[in-house]
Short mmCIF file of N, CA and C in Angstrom, two decimals:
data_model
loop_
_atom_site.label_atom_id
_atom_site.label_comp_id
_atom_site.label_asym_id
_atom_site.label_seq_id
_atom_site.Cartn_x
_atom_site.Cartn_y
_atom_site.Cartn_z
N UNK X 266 102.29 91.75 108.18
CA UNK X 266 100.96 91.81 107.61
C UNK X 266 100.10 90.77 108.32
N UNK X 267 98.86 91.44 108.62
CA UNK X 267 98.07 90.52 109.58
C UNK X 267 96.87 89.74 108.80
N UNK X 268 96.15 89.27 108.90
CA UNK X 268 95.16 88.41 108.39
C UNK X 268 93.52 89.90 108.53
N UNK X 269 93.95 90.47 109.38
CA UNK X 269 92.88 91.10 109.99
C UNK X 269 93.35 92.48 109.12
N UNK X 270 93.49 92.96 108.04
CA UNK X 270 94.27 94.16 107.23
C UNK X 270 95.39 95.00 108.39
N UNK X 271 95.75 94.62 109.48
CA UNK X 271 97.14 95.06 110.44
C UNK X 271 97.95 95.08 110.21
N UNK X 272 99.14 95.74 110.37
CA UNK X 272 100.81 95.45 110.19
C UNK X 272 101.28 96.07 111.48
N UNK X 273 102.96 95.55 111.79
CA UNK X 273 103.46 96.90 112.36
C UNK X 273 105.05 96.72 111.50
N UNK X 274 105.53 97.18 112.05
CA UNK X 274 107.12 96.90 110.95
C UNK X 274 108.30 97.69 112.34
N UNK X 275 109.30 96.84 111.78
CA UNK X 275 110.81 97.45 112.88
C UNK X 275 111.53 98.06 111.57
N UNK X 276 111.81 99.34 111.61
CA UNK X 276 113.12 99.76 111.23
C UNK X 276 114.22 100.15 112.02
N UNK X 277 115.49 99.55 111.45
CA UNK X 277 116.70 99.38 112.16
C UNK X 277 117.48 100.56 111.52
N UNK X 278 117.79 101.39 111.50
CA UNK X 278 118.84 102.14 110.99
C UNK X 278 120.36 102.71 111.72
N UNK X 279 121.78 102.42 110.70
CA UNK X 279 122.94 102.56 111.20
C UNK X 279 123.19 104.05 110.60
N UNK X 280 123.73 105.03 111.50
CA UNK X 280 123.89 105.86 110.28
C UNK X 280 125.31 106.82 110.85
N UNK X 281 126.85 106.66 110.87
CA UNK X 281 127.49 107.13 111.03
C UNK X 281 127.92 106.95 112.71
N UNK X 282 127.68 105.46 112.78
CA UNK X 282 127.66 104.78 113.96
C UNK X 282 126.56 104.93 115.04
N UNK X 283 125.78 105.89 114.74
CA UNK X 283 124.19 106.15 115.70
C UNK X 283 123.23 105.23 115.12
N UNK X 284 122.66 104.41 116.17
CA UNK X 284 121.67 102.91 115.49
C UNK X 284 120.29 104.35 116.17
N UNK X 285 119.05 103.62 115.72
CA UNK X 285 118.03 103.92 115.69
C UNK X 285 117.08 103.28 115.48
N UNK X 286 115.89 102.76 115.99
CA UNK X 286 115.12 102.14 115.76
C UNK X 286 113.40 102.54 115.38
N UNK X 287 112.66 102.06 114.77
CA UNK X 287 111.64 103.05 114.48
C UNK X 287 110.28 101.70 114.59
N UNK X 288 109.17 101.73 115.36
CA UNK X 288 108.50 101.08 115.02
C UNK X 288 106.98 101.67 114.74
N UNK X 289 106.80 101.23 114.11
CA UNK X 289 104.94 102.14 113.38
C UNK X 289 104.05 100.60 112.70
N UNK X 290 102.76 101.47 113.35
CA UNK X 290 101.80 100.30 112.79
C UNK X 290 101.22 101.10 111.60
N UNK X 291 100.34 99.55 110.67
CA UNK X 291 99.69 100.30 109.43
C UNK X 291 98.32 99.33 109.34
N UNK X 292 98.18 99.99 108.04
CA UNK X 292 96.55 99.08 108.05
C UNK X 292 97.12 98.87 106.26
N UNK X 293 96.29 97.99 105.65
CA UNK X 293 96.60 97.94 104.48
C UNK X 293 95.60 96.75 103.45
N UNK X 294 95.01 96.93 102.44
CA UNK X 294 94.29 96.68 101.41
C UNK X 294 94.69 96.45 99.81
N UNK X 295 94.10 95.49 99.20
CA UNK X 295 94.43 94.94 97.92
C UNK X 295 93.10 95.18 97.06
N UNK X 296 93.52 95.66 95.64
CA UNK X 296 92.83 95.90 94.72
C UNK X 296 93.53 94.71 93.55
N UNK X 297 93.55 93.92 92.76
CA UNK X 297 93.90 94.06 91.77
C UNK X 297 95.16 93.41 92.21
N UNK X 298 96.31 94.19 91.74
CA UNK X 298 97.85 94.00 91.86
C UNK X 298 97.91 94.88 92.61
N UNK X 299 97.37 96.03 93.08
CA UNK X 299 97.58 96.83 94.06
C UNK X 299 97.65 96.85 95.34
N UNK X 300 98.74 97.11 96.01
CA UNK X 300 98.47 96.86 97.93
C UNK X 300 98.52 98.95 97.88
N UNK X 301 97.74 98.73 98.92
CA UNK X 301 97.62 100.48 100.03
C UNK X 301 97.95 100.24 101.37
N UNK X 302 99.19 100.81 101.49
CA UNK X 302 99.28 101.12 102.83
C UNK X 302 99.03 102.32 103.49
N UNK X 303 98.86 102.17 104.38
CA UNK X 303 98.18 103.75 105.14
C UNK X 303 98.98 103.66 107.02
N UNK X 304 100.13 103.91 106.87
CA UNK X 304 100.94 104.24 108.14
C UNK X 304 100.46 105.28 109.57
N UNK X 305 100.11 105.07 110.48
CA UNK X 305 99.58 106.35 111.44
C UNK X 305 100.16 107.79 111.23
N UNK X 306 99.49 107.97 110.49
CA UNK X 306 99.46 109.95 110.01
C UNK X 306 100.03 109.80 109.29
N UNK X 307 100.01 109.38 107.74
CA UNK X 307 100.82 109.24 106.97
C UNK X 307 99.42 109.80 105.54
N UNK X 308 99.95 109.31 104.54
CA UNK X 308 99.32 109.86 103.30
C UNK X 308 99.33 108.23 102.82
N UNK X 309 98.12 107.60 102.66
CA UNK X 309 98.01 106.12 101.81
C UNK X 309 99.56 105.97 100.39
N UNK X 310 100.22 104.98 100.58
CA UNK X 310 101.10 104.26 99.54
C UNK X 310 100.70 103.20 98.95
N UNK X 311 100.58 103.94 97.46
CA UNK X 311 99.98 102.58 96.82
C UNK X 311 100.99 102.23 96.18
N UNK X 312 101.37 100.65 95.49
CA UNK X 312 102.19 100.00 95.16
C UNK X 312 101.70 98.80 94.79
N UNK X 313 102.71 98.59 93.57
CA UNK X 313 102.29 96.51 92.84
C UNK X 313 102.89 96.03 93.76
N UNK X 314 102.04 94.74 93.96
CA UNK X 314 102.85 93.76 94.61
C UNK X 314 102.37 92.44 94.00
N UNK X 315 103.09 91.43 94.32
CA UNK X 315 103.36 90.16 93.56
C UNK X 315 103.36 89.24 94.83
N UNK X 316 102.78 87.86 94.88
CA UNK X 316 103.27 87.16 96.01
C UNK X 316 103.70 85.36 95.14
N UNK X 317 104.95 84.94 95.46
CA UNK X 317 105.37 83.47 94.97
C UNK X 317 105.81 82.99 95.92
N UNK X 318 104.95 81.88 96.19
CA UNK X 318 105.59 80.80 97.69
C UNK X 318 105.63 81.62 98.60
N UNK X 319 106.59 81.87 99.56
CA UNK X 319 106.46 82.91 100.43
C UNK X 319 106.94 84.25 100.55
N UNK X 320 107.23 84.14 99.41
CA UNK X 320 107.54 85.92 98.83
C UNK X 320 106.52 86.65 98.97
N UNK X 321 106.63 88.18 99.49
CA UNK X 321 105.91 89.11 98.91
C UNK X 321 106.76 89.69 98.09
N UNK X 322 106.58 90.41 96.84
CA UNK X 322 107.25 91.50 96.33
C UNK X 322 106.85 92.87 96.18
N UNK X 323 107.49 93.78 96.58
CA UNK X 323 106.22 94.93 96.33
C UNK X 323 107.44 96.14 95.49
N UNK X 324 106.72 96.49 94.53
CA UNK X 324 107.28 98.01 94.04
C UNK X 324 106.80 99.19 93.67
N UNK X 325 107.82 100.02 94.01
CA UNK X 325 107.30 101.34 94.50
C UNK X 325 107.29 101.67 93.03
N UNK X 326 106.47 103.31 92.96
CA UNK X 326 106.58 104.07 91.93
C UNK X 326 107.59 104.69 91.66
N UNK X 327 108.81 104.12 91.77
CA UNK X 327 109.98 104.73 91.23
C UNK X 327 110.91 102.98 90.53
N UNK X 328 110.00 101.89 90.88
CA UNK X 328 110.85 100.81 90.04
C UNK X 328 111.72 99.97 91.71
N UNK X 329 111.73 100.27 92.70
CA UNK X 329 112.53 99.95 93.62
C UNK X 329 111.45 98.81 94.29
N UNK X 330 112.11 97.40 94.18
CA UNK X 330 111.71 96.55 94.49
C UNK X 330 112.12 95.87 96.09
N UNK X 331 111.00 95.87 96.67
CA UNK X 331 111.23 94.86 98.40
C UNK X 331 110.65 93.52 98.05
N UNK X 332 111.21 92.51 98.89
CA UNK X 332 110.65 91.12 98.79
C UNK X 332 110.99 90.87 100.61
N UNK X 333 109.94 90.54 100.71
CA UNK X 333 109.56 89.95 102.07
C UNK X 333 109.45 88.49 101.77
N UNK X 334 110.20 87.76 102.51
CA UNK X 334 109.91 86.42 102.96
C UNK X 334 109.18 85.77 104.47
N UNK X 335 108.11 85.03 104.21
CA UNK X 335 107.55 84.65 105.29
C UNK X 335 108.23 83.74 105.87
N UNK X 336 107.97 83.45 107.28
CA UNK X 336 109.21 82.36 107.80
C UNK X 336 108.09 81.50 108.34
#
């Protein structure tokens, strides 16, 4: 997450010994408790998020919680 509403993100995935890697940028905005992300060609994800010390926490509409730590 950038200062400038930017992201990009690495996904790493193992899956039956085939690795894969995926990288995509996003843009993203706060309402409230609300973050929106909006991924290149994607459909906007909205989600709560929470931030303590250098936590982010964010959860989805199904209850499934991520916590990002800043380094």
């Amino acid at each position: 997450f950038n200062a400038n509403q930017t992201g990009s993100a690495v996904t790493k995935i193992t899956f039956e010994g085939e690795k894969e890697t995926e990288n995509d940028t996003f843009t993203w905005s706060t309402s409230g408790n609300k973050l929106t992300v909006t991924s290149s060609g994607e459909t906007p994800e909205i989600v709560t998020y929470s931030i303590s010390g250098n936590k982010l926490s964010i959860t989805d509409d199904e209850g499934f919680v991520t916590v990002l730590t800043k380094q």
